[in-house]
mmCIF file of C-alpha atoms and ligand atoms in Angstrom:
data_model
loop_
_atom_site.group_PDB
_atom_site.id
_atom_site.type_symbol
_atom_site.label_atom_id
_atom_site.label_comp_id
_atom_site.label_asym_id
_atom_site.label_seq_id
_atom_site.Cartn_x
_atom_site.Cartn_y
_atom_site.Cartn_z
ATOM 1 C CA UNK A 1306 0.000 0.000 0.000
ATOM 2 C CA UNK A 1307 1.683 3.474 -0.818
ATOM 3 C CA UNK A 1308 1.834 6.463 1.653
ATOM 4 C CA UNK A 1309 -1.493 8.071 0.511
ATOM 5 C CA UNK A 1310 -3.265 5.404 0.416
ATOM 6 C CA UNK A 1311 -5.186 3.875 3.769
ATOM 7 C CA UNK A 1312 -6.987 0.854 5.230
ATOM 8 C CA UNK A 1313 -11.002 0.959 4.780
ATOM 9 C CA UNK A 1314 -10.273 0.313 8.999
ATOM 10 C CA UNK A 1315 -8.901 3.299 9.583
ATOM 11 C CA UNK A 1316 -12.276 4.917 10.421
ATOM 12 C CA UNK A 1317 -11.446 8.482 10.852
ATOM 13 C CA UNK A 1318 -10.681 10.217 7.665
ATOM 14 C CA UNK A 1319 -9.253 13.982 7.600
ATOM 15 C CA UNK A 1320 -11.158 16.059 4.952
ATOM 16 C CA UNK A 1321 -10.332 19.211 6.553
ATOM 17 C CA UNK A 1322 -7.176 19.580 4.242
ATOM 18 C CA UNK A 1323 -10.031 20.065 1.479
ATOM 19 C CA UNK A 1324 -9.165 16.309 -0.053
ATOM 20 C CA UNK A 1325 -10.999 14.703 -2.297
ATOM 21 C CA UNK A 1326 -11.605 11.445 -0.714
ATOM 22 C CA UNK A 1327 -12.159 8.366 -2.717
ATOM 23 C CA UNK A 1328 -13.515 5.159 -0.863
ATOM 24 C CA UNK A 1329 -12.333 2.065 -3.583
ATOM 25 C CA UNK A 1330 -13.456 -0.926 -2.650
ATOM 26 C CA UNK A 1331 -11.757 -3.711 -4.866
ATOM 27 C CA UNK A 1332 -12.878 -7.561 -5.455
ATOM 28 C CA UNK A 1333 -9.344 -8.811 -4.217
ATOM 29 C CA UNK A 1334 -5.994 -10.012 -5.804
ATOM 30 C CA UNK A 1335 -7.257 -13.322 -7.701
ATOM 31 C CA UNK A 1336 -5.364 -12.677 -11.048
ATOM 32 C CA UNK A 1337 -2.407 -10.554 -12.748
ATOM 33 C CA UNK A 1338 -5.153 -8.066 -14.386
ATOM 34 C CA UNK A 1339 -6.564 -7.240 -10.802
ATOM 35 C CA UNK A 1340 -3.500 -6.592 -9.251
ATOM 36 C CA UNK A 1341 -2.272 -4.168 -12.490
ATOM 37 C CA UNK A 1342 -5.919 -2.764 -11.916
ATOM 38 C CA UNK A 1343 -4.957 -1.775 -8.151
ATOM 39 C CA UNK A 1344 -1.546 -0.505 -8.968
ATOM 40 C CA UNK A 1345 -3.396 1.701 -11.348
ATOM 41 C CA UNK A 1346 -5.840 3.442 -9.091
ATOM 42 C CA UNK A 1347 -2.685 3.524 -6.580
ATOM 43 C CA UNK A 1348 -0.180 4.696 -8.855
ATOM 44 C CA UNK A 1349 -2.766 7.229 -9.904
ATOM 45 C CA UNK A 1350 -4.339 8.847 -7.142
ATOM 46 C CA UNK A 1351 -1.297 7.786 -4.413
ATOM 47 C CA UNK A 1352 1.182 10.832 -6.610
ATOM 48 C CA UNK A 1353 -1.449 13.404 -6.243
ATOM 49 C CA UNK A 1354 -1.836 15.634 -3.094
ATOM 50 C CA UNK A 1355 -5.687 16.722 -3.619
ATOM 51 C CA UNK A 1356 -6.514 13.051 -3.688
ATOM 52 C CA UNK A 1357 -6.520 10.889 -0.496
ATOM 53 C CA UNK A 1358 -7.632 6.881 -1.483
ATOM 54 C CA UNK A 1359 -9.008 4.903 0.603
ATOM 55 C CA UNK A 1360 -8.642 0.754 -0.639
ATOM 56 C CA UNK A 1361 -10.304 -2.249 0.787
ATOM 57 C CA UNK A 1362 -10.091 -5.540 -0.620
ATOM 58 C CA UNK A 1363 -12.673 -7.692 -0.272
ATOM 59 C CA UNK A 1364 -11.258 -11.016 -0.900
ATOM 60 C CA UNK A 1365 -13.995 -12.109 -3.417
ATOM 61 C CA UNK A 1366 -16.886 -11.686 -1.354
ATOM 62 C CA UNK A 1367 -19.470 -9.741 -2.155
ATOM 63 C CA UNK A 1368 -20.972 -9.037 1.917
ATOM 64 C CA UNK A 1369 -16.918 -7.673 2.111
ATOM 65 C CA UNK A 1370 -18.084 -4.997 -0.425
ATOM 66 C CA UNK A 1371 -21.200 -4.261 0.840
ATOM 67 C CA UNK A 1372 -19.383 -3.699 4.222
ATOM 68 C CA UNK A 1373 -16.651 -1.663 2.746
ATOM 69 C CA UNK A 1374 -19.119 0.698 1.137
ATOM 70 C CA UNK A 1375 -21.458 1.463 4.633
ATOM 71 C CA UNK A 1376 -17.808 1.932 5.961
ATOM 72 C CA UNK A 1377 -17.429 4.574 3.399
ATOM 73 C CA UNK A 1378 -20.478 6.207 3.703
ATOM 74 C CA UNK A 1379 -19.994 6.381 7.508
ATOM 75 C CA UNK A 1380 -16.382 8.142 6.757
ATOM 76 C CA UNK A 1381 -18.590 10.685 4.240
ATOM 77 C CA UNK A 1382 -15.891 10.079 1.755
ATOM 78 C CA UNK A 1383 -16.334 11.957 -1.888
ATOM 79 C CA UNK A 1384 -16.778 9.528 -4.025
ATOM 80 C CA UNK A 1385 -16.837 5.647 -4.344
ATOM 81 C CA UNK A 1386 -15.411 3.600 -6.574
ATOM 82 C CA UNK A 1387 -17.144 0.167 -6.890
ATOM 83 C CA UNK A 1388 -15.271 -2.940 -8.617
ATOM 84 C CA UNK A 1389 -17.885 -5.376 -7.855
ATOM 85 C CA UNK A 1390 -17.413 -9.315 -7.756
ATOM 86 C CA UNK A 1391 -20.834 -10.324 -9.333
ATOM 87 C CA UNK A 1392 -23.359 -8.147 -11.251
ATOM 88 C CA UNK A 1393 -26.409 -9.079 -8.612
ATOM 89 C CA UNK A 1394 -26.942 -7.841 -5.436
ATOM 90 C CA UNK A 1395 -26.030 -4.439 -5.275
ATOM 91 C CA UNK A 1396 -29.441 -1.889 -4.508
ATOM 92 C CA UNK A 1397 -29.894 -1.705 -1.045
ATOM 93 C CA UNK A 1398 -26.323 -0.475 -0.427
ATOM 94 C CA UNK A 1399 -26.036 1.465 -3.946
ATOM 95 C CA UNK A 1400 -29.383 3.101 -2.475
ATOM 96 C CA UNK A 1401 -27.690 3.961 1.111
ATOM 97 C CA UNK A 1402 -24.902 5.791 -1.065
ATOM 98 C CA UNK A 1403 -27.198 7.803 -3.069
ATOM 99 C CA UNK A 1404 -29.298 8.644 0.091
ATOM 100 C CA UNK A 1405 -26.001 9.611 1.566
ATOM 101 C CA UNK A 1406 -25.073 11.979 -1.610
ATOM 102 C CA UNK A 1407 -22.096 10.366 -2.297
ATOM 103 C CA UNK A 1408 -21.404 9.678 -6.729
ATOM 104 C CA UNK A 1409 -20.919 5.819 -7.009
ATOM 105 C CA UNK A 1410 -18.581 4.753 -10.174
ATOM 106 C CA UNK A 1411 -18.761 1.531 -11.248
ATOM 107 C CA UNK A 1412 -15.398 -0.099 -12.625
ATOM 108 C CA UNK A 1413 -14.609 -3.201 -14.363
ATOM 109 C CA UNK A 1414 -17.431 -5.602 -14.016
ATOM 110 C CA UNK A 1415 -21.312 -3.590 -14.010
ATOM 111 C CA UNK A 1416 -23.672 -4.243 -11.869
ATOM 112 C CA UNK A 1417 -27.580 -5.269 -12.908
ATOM 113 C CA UNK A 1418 -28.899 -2.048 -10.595
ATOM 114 C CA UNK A 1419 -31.463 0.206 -11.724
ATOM 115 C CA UNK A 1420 -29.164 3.134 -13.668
ATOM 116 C CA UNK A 1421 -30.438 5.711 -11.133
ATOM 117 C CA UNK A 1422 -28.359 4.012 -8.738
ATOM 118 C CA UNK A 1423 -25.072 4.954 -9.585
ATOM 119 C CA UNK A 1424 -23.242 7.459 -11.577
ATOM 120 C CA UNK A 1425 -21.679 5.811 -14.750
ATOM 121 C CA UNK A 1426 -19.660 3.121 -15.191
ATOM 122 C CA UNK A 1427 -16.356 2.284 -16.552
ATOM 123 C CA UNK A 1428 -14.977 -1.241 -18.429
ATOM 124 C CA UNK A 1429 -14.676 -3.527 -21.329
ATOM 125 C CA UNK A 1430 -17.144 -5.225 -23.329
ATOM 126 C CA UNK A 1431 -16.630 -9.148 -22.099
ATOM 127 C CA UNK A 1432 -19.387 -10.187 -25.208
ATOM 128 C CA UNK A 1433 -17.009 -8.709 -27.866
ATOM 129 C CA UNK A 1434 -13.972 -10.094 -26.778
ATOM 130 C CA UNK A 1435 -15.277 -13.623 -26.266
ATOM 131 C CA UNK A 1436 -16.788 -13.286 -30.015
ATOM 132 C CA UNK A 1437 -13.442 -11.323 -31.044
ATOM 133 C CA UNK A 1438 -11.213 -14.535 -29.721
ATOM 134 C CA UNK A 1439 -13.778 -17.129 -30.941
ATOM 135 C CA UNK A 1440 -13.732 -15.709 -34.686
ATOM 136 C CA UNK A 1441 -10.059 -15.939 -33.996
ATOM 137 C CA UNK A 1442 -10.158 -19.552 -33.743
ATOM 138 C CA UNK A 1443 -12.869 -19.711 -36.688
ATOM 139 C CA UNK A 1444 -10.753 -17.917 -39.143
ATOM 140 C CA UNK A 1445 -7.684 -20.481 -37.904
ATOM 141 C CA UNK A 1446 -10.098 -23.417 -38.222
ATOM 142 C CA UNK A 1447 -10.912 -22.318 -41.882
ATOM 143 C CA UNK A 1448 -7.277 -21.942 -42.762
ATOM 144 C CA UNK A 1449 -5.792 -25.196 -41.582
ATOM 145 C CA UNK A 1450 -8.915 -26.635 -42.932
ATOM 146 C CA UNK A 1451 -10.383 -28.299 -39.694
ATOM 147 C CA UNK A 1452 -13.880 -29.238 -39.776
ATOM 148 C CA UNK A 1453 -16.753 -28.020 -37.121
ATOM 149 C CA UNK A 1454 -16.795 -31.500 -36.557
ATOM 150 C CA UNK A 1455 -13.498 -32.194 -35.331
ATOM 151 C CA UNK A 1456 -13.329 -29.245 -32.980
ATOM 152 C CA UNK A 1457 -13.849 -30.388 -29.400
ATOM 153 C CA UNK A 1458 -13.728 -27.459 -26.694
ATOM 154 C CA UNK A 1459 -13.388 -26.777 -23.224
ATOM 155 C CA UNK A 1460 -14.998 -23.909 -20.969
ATOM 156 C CA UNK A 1461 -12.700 -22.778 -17.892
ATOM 157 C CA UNK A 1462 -14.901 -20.306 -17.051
ATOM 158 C CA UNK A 1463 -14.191 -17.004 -14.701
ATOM 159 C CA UNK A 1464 -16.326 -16.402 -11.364
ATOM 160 C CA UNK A 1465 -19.904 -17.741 -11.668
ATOM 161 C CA UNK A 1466 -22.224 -14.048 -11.954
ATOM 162 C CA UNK A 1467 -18.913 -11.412 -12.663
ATOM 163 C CA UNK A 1468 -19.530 -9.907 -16.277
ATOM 164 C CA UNK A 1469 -16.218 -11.013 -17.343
ATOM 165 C CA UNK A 1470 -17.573 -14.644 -17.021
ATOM 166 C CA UNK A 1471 -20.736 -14.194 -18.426
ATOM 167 C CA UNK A 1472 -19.677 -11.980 -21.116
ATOM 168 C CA UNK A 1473 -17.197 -14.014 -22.144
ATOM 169 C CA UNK A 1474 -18.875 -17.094 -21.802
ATOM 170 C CA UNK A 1475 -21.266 -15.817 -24.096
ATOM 171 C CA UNK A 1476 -19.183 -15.100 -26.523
ATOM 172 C CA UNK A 1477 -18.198 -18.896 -26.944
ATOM 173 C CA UNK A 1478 -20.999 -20.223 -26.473
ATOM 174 C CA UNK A 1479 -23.324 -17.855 -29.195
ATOM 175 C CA UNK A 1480 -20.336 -18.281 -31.652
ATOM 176 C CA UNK A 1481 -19.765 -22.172 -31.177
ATOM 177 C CA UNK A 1482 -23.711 -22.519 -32.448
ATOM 178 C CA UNK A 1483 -23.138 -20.415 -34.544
ATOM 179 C CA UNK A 1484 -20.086 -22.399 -36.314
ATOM 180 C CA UNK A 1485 -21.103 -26.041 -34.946
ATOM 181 C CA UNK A 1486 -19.069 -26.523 -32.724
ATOM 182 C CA UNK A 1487 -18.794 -28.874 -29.464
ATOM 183 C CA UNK A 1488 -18.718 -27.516 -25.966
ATOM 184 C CA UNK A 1489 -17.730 -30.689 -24.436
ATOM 185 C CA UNK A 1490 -17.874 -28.899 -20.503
ATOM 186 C CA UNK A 1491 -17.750 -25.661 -18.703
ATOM 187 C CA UNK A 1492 -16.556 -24.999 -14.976
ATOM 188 C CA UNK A 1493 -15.116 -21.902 -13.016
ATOM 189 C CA UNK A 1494 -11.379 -22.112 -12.643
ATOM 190 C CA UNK A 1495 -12.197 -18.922 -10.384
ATOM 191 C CA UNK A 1496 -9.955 -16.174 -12.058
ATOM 192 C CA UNK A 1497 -6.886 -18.228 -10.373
ATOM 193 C CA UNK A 1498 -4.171 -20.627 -11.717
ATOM 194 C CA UNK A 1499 -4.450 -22.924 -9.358
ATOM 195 C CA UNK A 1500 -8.507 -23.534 -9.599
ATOM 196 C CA UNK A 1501 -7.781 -23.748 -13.368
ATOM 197 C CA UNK A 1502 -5.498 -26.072 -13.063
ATOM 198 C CA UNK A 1503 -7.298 -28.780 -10.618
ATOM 199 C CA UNK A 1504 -10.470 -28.156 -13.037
ATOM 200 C CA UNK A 1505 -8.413 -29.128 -16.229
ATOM 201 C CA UNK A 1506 -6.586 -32.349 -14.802
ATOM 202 C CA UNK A 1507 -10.261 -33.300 -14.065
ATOM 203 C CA UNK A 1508 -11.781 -32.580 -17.657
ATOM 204 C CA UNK A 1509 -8.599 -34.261 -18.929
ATOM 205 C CA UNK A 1510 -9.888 -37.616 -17.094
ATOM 206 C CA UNK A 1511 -13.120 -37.688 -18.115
ATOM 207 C CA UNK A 1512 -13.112 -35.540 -21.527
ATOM 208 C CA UNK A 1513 -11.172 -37.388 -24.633
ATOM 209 C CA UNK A 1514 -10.721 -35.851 -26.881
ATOM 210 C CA UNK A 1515 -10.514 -31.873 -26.061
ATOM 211 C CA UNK A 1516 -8.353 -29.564 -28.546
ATOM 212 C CA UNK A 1517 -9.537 -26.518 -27.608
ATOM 213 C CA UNK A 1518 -9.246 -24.887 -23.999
ATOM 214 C CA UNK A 1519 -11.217 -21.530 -23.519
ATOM 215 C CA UNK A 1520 -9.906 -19.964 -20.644
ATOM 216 C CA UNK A 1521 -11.445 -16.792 -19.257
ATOM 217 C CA UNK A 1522 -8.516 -15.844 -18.361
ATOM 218 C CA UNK A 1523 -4.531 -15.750 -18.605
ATOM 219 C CA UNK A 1524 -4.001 -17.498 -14.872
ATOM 220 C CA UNK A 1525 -6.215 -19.413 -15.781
ATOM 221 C CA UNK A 1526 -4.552 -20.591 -18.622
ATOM 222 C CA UNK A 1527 -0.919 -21.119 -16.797
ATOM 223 C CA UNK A 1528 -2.810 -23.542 -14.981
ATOM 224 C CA UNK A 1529 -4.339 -25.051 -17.897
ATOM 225 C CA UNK A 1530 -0.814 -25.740 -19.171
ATOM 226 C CA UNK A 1531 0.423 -27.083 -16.499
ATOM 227 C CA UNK A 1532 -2.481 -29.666 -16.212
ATOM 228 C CA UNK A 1533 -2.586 -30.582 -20.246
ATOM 229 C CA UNK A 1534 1.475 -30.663 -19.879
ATOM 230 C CA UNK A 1535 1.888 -32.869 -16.395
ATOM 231 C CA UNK A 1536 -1.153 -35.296 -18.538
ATOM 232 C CA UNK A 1537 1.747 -36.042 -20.788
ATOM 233 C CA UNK A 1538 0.434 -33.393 -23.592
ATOM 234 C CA UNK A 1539 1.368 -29.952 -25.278
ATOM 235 C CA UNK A 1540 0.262 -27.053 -26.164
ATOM 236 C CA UNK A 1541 0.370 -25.047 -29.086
ATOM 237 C CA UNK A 1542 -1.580 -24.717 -32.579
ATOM 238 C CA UNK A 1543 -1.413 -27.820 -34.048
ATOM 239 C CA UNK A 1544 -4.520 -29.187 -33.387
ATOM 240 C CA UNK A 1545 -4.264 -31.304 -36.144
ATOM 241 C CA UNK A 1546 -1.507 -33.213 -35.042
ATOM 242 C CA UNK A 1547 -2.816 -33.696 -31.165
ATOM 243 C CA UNK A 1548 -1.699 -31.028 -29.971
ATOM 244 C CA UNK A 1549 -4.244 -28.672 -27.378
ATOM 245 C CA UNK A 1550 -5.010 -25.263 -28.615
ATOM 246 C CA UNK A 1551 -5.237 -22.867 -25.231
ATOM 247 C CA UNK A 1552 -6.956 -19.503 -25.527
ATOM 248 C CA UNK A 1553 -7.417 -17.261 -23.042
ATOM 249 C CA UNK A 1554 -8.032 -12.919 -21.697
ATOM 250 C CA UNK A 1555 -6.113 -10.439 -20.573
ATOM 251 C CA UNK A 1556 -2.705 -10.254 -21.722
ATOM 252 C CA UNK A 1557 -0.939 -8.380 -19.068
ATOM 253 C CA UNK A 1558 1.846 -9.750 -17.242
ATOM 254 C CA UNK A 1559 4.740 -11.106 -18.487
ATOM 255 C CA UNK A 1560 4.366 -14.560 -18.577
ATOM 256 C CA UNK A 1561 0.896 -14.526 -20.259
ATOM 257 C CA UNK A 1562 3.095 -12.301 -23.062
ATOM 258 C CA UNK A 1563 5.609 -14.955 -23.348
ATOM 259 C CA UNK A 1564 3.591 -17.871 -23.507
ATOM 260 C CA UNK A 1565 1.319 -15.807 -26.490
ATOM 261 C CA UNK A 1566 5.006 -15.314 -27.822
ATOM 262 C CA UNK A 1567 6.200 -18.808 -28.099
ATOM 263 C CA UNK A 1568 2.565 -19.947 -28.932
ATOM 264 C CA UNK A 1569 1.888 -22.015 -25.465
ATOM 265 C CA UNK A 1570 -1.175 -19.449 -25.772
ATOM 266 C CA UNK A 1571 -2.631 -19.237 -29.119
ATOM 267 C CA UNK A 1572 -4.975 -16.082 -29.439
ATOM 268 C CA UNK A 1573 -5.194 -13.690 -26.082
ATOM 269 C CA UNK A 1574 -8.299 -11.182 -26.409
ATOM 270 C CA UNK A 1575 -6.930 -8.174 -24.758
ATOM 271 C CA UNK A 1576 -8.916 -6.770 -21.375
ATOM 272 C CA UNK A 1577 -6.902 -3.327 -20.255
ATOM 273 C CA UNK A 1578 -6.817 -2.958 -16.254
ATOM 274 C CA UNK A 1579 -5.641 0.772 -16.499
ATOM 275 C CA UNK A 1580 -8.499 2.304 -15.353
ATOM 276 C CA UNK A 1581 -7.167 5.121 -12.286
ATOM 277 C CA UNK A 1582 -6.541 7.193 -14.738
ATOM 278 C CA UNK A 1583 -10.344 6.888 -16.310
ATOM 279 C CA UNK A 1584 -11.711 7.222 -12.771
ATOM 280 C CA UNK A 1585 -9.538 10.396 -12.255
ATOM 281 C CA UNK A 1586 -10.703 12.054 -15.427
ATOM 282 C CA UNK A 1587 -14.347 10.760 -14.601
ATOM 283 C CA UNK A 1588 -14.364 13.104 -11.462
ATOM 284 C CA UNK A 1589 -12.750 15.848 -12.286
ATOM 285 C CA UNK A 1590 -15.314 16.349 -14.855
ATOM 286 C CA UNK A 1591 -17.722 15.645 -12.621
ATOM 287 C CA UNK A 1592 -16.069 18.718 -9.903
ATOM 288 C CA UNK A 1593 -16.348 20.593 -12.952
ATOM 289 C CA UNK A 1594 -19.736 19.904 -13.530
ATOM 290 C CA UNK A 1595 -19.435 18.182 -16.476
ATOM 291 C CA UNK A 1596 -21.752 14.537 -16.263
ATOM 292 C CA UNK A 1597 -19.776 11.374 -16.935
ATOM 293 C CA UNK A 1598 -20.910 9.340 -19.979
ATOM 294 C CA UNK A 1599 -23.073 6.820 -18.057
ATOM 295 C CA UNK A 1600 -21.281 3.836 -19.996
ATOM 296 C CA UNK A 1601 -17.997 4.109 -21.293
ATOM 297 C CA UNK A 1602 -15.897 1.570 -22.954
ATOM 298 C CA UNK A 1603 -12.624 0.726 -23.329
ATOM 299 C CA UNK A 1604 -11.253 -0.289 -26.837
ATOM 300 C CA UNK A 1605 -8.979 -3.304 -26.614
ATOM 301 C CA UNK A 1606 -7.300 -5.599 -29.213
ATOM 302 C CA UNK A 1607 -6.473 -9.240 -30.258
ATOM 303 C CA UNK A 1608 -3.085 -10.605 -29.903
ATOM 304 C CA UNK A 1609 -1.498 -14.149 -31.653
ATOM 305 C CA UNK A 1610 2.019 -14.655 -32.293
ATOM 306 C CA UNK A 1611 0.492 -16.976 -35.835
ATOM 307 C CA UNK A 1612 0.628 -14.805 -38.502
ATOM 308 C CA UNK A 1613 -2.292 -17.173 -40.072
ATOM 309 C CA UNK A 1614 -5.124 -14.908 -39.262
ATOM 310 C CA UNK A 1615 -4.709 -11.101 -40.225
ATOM 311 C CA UNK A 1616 -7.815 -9.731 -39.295
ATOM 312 C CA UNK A 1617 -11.336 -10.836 -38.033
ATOM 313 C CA UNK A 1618 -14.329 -9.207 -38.361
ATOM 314 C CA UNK A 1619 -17.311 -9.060 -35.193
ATOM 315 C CA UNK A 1620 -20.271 -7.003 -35.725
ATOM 316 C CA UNK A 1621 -19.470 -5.206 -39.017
ATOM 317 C CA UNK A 1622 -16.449 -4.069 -37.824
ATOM 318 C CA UNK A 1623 -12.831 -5.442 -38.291
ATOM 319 C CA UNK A 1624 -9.909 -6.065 -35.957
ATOM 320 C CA UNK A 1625 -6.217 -6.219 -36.603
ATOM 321 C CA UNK A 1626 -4.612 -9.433 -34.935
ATOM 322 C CA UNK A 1627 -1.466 -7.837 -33.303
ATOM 323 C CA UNK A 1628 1.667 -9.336 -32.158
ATOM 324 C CA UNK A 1629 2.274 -9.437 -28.801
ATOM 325 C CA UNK A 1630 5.014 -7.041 -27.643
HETATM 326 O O1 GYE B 784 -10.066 -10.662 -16.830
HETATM 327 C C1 GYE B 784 -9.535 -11.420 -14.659
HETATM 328 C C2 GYE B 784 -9.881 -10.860 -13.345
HETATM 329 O O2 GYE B 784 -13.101 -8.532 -14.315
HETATM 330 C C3 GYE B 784 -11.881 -8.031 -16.268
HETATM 331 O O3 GYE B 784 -11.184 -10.363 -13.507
HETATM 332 C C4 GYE B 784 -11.858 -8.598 -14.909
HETATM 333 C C5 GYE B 784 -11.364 -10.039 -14.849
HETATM 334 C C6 GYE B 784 -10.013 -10.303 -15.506
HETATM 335 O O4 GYE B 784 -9.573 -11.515 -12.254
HETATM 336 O O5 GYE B 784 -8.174 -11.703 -14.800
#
């Protein structure tokens, strides 16, 4: 935690220097993304002296957030700034906040509350990056001439109720009717390698064959890896020679950039976790008086080390595949 930033416990908070006070409560520290997501709202607000940011991390549980926030309201912070764990659940305590006056923004994963509720939200679109990855595989399918038929895939899905997981999950599953294909199973690996990795050495007993792993996201997928490689198998593109294709979100630390690299991982649909800087713009316009687009999203691309695919195309509009760098 850096010098400017405090403990949700800490229940006296000192707005008489004339602060801006931000309350953040954060899901937790389950995957690479979330921690570059809290370094971002630290790195962010912790440099500034009219900011004072208050973090608590809930450790995946939603009653930890709902806690966190009445904490916040209590401390008559500024603002809040909500990453929440699933989309369900959130009125009663999003309506304490707006009794108390206090601007709500929503980061990350939305929640399903009546838009009156909070002040505007911030994040990706989970749908389009599922399709974008899935018409990935599609236009690889085509190339190397693999049939629908022979195209056997696996689900390791993110938490059960977060948009990422049902976003993305919908992605795969609307585009494998689309295409034909199988989805043999689907299970939460949780957001966390090790999860993924138990879940995987399962579907490997019970699931022959599988050639395609669709993991929700990149620590998900080192676990993946390690599960398909201690079975005795690889991974990589060659699907048509046995090997198992792995797929996965994110693209943000180092290792999920080396293993797109050396093709462990075949296609990554990017999901950008630099979003302090969003929230900061987001309320100085609003202490300016200007209102915050109530949804804004980020634009994020598709990375694979196989030249193969060029481009894919979701919703009338085309995508660049980019290397990973
Ligand atoms: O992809 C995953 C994380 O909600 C976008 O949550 C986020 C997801 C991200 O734990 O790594």
């Amino acid at each position: 935690m850096t010098p400017d930033a405090s403990s949700a416990a800490d229940s006296e908070v000192d707005t008489s220097k004339g602060k801006i006070v931000i309350g953040f409560s954060q899901v937790g520290a389950e995957s690479d993304w979330r921690k570059a997501h809290t370094l971002s709202m630290t790195e962010t607000f912790a440099g500034d002296s009219r900011y004072e940011l208050i973090i608590d991390d809930a450790q995946q549980k939603q009653s930890n957030q709902i806690t966190a926030i009445r904490t916040f309201i209590q401390q008559e912070v500024d603002y809040i700034v909500l990453a929440p764990v699933t989309e369900s659940g959130w009125d009663t305590v999003l309506g304490e906040a707006k009794e108390a006056n206090i601007p709500v923004i929503i980061v990350d994963r939305k929640v399903d509350a009546p838009q009156d509720l909070f002040t505007c939200w911030v994040g990706s679109d989970f749908y389009l990056e599922g399709c974008k990855v899935m018409e990935w595989l599609k236009s690889y399918c085509d190339a190397i001439g693999m049939e629908a038929s022979d195209i056997y895939i696996v689900d390791i899905q993110g938490t059960y109720g977060s948009s990422a997981q049902l976003g993305r999950t919908k992605g795969l599953v609307d585009t494998a009717d689309k295409y034909g294909w199988t989805i043999k199973a689907s299970e939460s690996g949780e957001y966390t390698q090790a999860k993924a990795r138990e879940v995987m050495a399962k579907m490997l007993r019970t699931y022959d064959p599988i050639n395609v792993v669709y993991c929700e996201n990149d620590n998900e997928a080192f676990g993946v890896i390690e599960a398909i490689e201690s079975a005795g198998g690889t991974v990589g593109n060659s699907i048509k020679y046995g090997q198992t294709m792995v797929l996965s979100f994110d693209g943000v630390s180092d290792q999920a950039k080396e293993y797109g690299r050396i093709g462990k991982i075949s296609c990554i649909g990017e999901c950008n976790p630099l979003h302090g800087p969003r929230v900061k713009r987001i309320i100085e316009n609003i202490e300016a008086g200007i209102e915050p687009e109530k949804y804004e999203y980020v634009d994020e691309a598709v990375f694979s080390a196989s030249t193969t695919v060029s481009h894919i195309t979701v919703d009338h509009r085309t995508y660049m595949i980019n290397e990973i760098n």
